[in-house]
Coordinates of C-alpha atoms in Angstrom, one line a residue:
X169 CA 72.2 34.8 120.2
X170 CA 71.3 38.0 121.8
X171 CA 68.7 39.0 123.7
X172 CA 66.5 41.2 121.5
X173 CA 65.6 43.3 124.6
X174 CA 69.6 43.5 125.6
X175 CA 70.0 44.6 121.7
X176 CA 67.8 47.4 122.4
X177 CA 69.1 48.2 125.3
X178 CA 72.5 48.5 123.5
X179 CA 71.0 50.2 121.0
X180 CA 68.8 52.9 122.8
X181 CA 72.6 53.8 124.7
X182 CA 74.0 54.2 122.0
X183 CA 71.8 56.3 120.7
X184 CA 71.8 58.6 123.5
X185 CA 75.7 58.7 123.7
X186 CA 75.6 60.2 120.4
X187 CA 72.6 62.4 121.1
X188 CA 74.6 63.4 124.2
X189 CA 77.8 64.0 122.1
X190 CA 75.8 65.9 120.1
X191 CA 74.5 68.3 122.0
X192 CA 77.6 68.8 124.5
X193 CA 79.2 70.4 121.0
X194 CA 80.3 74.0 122.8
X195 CA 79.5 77.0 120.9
X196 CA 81.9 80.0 121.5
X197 CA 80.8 83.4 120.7
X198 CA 83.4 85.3 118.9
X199 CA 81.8 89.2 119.6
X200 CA 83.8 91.9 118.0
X201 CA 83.0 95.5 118.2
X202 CA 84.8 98.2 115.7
X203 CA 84.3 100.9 114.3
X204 CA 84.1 100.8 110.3
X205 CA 84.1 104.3 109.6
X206 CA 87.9 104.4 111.3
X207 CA 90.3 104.0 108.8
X208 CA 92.8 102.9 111.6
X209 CA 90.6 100.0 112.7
X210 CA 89.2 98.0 109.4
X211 CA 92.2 95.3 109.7
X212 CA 90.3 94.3 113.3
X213 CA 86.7 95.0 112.1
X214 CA 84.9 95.6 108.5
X215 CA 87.8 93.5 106.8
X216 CA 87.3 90.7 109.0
X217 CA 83.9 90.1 108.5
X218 CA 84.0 90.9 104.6
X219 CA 86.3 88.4 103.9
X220 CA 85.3 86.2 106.1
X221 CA 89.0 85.8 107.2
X222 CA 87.7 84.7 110.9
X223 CA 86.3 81.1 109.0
X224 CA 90.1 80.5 107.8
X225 CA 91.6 81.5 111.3
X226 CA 90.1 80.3 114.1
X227 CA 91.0 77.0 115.0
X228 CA 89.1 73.9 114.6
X229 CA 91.4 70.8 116.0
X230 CA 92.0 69.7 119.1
X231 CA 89.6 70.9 121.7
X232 CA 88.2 72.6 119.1
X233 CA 87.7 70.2 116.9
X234 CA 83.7 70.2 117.2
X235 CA 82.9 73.5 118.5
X236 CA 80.8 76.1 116.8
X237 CA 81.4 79.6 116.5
X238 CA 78.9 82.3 116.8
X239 CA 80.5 85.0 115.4
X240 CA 79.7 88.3 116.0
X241 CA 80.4 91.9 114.7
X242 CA 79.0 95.4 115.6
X243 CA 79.8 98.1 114.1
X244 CA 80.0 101.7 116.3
X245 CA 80.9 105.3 115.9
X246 CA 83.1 105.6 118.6
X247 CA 84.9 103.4 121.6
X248 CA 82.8 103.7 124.3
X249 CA 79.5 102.3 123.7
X250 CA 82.1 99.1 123.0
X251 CA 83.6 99.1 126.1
X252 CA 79.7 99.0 128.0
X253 CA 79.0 96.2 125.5
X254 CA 82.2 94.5 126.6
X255 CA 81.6 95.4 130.9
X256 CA 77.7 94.1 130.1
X257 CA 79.9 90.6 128.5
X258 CA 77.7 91.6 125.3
X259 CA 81.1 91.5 123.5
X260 CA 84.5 89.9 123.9
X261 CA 86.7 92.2 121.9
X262 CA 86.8 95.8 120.8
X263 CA 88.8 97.7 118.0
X264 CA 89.0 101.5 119.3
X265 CA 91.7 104.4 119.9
X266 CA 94.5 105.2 122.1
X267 CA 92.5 107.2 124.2
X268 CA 89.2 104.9 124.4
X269 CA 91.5 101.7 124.9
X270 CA 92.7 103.7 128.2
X271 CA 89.4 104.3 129.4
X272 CA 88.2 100.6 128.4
X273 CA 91.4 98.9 130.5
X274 CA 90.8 101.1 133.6
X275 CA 87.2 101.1 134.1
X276 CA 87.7 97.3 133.6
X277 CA 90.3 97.4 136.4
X278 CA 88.1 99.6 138.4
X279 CA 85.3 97.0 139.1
X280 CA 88.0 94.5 140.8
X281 CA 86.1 91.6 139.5
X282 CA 87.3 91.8 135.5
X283 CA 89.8 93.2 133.6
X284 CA 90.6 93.5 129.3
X285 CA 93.8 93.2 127.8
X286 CA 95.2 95.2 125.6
X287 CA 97.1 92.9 122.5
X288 CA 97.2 94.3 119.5
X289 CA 97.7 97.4 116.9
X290 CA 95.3 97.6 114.1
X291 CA 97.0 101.0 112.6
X292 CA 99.3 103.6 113.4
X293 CA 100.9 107.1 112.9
X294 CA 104.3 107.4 114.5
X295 CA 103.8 111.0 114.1
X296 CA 100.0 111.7 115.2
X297 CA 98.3 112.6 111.7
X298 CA 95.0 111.3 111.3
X299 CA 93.7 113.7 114.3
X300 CA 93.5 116.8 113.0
X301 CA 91.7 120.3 113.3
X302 CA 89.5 121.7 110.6
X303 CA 88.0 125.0 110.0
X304 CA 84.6 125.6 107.0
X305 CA 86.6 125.9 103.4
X306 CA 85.7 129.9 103.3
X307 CA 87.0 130.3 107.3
X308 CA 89.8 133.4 107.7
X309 CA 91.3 131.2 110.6
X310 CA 95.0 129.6 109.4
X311 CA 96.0 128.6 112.8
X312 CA 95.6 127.9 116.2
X313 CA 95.9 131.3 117.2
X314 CA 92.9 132.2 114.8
X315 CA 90.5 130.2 117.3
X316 CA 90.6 132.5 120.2
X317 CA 87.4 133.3 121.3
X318 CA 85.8 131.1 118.8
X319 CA 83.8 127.6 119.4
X320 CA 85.2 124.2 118.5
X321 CA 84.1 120.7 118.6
X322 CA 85.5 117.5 118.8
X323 CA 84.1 114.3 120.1
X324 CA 85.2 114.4 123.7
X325 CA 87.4 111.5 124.9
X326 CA 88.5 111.1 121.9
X327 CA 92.8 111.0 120.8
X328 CA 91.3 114.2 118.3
X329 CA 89.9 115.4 121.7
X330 CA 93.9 114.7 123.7
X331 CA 95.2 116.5 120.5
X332 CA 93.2 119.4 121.1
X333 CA 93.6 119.7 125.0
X334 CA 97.4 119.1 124.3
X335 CA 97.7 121.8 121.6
X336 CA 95.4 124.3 123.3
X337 CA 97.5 124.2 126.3
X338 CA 100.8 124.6 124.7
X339 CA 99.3 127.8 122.1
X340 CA 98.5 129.4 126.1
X341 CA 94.7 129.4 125.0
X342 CA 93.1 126.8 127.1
X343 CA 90.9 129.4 128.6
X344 CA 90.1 131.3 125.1
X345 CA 88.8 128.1 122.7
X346 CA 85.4 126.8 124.6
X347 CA 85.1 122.9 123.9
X348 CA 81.6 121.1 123.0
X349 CA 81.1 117.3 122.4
X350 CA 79.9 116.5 119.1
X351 CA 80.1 113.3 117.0
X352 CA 82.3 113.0 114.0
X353 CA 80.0 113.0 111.7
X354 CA 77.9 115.9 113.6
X355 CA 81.0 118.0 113.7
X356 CA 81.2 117.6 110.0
X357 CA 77.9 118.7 108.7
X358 CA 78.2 121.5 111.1
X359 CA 81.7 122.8 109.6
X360 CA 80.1 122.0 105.7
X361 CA 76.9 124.7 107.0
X362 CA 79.4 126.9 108.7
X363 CA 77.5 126.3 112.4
X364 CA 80.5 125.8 114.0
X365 CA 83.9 127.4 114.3
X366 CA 86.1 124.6 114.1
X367 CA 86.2 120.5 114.3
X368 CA 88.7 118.3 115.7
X369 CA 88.2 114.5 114.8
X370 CA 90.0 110.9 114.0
X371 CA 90.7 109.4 110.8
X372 CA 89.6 109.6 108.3
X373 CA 87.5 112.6 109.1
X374 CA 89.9 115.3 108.3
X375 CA 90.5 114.3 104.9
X376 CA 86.8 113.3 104.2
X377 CA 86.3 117.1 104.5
X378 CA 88.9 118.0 102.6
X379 CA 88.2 115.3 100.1
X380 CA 84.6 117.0 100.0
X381 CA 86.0 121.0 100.2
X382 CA 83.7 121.3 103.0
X383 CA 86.6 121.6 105.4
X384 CA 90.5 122.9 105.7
X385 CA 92.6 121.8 107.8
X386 CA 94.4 124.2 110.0
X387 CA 96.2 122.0 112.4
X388 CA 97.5 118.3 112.1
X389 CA 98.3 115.8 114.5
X390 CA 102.1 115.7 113.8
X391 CA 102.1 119.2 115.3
X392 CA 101.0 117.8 118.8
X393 CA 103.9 115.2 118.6
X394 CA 101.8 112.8 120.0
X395 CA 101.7 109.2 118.2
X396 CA 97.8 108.0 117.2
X397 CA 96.8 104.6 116.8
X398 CA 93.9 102.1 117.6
X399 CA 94.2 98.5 119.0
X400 CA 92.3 95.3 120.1
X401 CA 90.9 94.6 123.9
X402 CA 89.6 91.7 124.9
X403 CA 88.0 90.4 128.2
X404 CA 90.8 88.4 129.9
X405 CA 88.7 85.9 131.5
X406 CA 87.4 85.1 127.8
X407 CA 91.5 85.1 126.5
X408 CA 92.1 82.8 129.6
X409 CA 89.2 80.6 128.2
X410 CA 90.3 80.5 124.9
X411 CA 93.4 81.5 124.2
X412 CA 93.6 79.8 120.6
X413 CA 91.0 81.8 119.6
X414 CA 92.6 85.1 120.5
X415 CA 95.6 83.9 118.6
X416 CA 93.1 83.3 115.6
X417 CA 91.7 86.9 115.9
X418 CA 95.1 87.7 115.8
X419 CA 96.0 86.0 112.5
X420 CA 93.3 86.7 111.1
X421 CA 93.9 90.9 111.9
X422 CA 97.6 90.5 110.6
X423 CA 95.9 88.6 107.2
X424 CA 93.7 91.7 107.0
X425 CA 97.1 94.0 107.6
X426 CA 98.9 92.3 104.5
X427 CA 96.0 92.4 102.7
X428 CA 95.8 96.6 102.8
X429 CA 99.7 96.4 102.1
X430 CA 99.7 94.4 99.2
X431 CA 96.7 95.8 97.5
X432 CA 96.1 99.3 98.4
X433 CA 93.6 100.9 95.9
X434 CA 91.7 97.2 96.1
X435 CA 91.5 97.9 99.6
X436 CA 90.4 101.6 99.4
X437 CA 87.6 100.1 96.9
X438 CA 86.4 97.7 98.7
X439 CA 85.9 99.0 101.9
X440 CA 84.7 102.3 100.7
X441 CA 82.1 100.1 98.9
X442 CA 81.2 97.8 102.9
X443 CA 81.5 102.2 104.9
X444 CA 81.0 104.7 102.1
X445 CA 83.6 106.6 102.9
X446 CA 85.2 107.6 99.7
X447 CA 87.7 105.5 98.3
X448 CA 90.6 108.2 97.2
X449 CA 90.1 109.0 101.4
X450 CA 90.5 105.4 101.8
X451 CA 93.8 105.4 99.5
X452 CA 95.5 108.2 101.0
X453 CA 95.6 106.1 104.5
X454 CA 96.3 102.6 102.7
X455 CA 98.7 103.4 100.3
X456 CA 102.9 103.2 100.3
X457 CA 103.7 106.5 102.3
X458 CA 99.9 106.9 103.6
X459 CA 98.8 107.8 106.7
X460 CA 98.0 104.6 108.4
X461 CA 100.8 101.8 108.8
X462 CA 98.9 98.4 109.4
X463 CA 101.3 96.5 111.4
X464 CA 99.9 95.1 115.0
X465 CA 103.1 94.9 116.9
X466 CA 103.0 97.1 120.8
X467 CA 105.8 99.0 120.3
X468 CA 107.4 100.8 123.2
X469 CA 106.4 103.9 121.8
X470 CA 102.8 103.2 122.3
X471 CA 102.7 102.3 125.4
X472 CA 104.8 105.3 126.4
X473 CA 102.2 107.3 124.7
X474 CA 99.3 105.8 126.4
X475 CA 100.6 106.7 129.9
X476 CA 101.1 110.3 128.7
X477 CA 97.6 110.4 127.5
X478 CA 96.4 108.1 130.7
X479 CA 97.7 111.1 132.7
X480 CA 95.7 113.9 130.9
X481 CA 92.6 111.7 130.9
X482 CA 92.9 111.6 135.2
X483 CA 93.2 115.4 135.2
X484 CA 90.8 116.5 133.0
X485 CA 87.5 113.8 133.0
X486 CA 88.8 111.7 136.4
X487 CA 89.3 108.5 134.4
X488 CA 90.5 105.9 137.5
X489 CA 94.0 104.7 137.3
X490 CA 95.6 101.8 135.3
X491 CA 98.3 99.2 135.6
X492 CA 100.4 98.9 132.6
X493 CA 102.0 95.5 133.6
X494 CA 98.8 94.1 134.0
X495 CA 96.6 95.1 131.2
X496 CA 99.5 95.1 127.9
X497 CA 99.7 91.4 127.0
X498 CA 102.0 90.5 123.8
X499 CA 101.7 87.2 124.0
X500 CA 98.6 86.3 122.6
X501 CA 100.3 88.6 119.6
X502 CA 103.5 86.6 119.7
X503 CA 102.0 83.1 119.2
X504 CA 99.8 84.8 116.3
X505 CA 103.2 86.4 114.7
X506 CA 105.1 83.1 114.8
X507 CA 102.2 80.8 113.3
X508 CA 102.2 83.6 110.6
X509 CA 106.2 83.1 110.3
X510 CA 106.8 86.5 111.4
X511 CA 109.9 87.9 113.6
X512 CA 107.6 90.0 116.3
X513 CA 110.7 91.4 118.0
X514 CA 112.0 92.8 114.4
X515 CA 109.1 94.3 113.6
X516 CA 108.7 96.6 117.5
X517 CA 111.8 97.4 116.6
X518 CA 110.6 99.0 113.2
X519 CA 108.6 101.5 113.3
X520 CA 107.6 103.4 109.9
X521 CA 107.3 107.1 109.8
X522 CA 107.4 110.3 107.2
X523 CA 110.2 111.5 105.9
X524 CA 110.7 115.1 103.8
X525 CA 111.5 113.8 100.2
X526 CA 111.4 109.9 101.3
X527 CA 113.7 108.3 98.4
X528 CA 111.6 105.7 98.5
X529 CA 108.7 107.4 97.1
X530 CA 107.4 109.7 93.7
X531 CA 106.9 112.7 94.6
X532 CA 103.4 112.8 93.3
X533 CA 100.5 110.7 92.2
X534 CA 97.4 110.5 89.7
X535 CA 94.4 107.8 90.6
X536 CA 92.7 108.0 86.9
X537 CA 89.4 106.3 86.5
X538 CA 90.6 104.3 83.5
X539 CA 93.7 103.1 84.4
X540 CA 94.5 103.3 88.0
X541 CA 97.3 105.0 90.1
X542 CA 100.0 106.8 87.4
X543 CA 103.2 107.8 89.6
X544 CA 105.5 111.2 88.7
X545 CA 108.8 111.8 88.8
X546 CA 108.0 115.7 90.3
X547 CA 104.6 117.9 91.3
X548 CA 105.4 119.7 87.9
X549 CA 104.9 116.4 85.6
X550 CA 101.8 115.4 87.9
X551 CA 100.9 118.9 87.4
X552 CA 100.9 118.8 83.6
X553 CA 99.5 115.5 83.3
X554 CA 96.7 116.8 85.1
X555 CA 96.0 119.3 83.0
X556 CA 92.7 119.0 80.8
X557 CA 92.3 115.8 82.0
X558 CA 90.2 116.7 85.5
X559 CA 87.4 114.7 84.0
X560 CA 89.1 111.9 84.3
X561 CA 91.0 111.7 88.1
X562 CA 89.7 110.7 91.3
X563 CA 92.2 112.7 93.2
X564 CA 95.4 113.6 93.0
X565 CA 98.7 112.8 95.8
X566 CA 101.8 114.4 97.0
X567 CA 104.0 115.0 100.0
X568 CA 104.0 118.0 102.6
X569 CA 107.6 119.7 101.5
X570 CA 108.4 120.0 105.3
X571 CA 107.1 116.7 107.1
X572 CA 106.6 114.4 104.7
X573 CA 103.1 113.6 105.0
X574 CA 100.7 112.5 101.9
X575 CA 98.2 115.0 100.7
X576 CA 95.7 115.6 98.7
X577 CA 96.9 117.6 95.9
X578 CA 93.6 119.6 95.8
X579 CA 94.5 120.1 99.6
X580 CA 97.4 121.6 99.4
X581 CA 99.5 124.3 98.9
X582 CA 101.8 124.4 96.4
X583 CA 104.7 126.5 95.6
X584 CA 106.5 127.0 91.6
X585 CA 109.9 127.8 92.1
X586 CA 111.8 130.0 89.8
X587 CA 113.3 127.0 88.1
X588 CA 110.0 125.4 87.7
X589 CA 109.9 122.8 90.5
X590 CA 106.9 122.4 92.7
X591 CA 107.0 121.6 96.1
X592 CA 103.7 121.1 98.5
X593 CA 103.0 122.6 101.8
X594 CA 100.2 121.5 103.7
X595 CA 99.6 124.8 106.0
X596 CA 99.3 128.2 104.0
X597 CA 102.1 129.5 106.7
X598 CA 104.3 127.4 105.4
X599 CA 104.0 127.8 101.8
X600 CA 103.8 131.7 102.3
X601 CA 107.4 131.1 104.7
X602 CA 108.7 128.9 101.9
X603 CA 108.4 131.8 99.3
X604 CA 109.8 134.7 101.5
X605 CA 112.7 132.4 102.2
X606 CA 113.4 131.0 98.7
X607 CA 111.0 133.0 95.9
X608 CA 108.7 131.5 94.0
X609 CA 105.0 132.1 93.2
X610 CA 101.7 129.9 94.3
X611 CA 100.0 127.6 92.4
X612 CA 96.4 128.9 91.9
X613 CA 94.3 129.0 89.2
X614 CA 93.8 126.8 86.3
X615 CA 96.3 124.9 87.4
X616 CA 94.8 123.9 90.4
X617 CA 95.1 120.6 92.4
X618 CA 96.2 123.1 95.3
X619 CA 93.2 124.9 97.4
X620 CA 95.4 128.5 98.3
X621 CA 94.1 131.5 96.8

């Protein structure tokens, strides 16, 4: 028989090894910052946390079989208050642009003591739409050229504010358009009051204004021939730590991707019910042949772009140098792809862009509030369909005649040709172009989707 005091003895240790198992649990803090009112970053940020796709995706055997996750989101305006959240180790990862994922890896690499890595794609355009330039609805301006000696805005850093420096320079009027730092949503209420000029801005800002009529945009990203797209950092001594949890992140961003894919105007809903931005601007990114292609692959292309863009952020705002090698790290990506069963290397190698009448796609489309998305055959039928029914349509879709890019049919300018087809344009210089070359009269009036006068 044993020794009542040796039973407590066994009993108190035992009781303390489990106390002490107990409290050893780890927590890990799982701190994302994004930006929610970015249409090219809700796969890494808003969507995440809505449906609650980190719970599903971050691992919980092994080593991490006990640990609890404080998980974190925080939602900005733009990239760099995230990157001084991230250098103050506030947060761990952060969903931003080309331009402010530049800025975060080299002022990382500029202390000497940490570094981020850059892993992932939350949304691209191969062809650079989602910056754009807009002038106020009633403006005379139709191009670049119209801007000389005028004022324009555009949050400074920015890939909107790259676009502008880039296309400024090349139009030989550098010296002509003076530049001032305003927010997105600053630069917007001052083109819908007429205080300013003209706006550059990210996505989805263009097409919030011309979703509103506030705005008209003069000059897209496609024409700067610089691709656009956002992407995930994250401290490397954190990924080092844990790289199973980066690989969760991961999946859990490509879950988010496929869920935007396979449900567009769910998606547009939804997260224009968790931002406010407006739903049929939500759709016109999400959707087949919309502006944003959710796919988080680092394509070639990318990087190349971001040592283009590295170089005009050193010239013109003395942002320090950065080593490529170093701070682009796939693998993290790689793992995620293959637990997801997906060939990475097939999809760098694919890269989705617009096409001038894509096969692929109806020319034109009707979101009705009773019964969804209705596709046409041509602009005409979407035209007529339209037709006494404005009371019932959110908005309205079709393709730019010369690029390939989806519009707003309010947004654009459309063209009847002489044997009754419509094509859209989404420039007045083209349209007007399009009708000394080949006839054909605008579409104006009561049948208007289109904007031109």
């Amino acid at each position: 028989m044993r020794d009542s005091r040796t039973l407590a003895t066994i009993t108190l240790c035992g009781s303390l090894a489990l106390f002490a198992s107990a409290s050893s649990a780890e927590t890990i803090r799982v701190g994302i910052g994004h930006q929610s009112m970015v249409t090219n970053t809700v796969s890494g940020g808003i969507v995440l946390e809505k449906l609650n796709l980190l719970d599903k995706y971050l691992p919980h055997t092994g080593k991490y079989k006990d640990v609890d996750y404080d998980i974190i989101f925080r939602d900005y305006d733009s990239g760099p208050p995230i990157t001084n959240q991230m250098l103050a180790d506030k947060l761990d990862f952060g969903v931003m642009g080309d331009y402010p994922l530049i800025v975060n890896g080299a002022k990382f690499q500029e202390t000497g003591k940490q570094e981020t890595r850059f892993i992932g794609v939350t949304g691209y355009n191969l062809l650079g739409t989602g910056n754009g330039i807009v002038v106020p609805v009633d403006s005379p301006a139709q191009s670049l050229a119209d801007l000389k000696g005028k004022t324009l805005s555009v949050p400074v850093g920015s890939a909107a504010w790259g676009m502008t420096l880039k296309a400024l320079s090349e139009a030989g009027l550098s010296d002509d358009v003076r530049i001032v730092n305003q927010s997105p949503a600053v630069g917007a209420a001052n083109i819908q009051a007429g205080r300013i000029d003209a706006h550059a801005d990210f996505c989805p800002w263009s097409e919030i204004m011309e979703y509103r009529e506030t705005g008209r945009k003069i000059f897209d990203g496609s024409e700067a021939e610089i691709p656009t797209f956002h992407g995930i950092v994250v401290r490397e001594s954190y990924a080092e730590k844990y790289p199973e949890v980066v690989e969760g992140v991961l999946e859990a961003t490509l879950a988010a991707q496929k869920w935007i894919k396979d449900n567009p105007m769910e998606a547009a809903v939804k997260v224009s019910d968790w931002t406010g931005v407006e739903k049929e601007v939500l759709y016109l990114y999400f959707s087949e042949g919309g502006i944003t292609t959710a796919e988080a692959s680092i394509k070639p292309q990318w990087v190349d772009a971001m040592k283009y863009d590295l170089a005009l952020l050193k010239r013109e705002v003395g942002v320090p140098d950065l080593d490529f090698n170093r701070w682009v790290d796939d693998s993290y990506l790689r793992a995620a792809y293959q637990a997801m069963d997906l060939d990475y290397d097939t999809l760098v190698a694919s890269v989705v862009s617009a096409e001038p009448n894509n096969p692929a796609l109806k020319p034109a489309e009707i979101w009705f509030k009773d019964k969804g998305i209705v596709t046409y055959g041509s602009i005409a039928k979407m035209l007529e369909a339209s037709q006494g029914n404005q009371d019932r349509i959110n908005a309205t879709y079709v393709y730019d005649n010369l690029t390939g890019l989806k519009l707003f049919g309010k947004a654009a300018y459309m063209v009847k040709g002489n044997d009754g087809e419509v094509v859209a344009f989404l420039k007045k210089v083209d349209s007007d172009n399009y009708i000394a070359e080949h006839g054909g009269t605008p579409v104006t009036g009561d049948q208007a989707v289109a904007m031109a006068q």
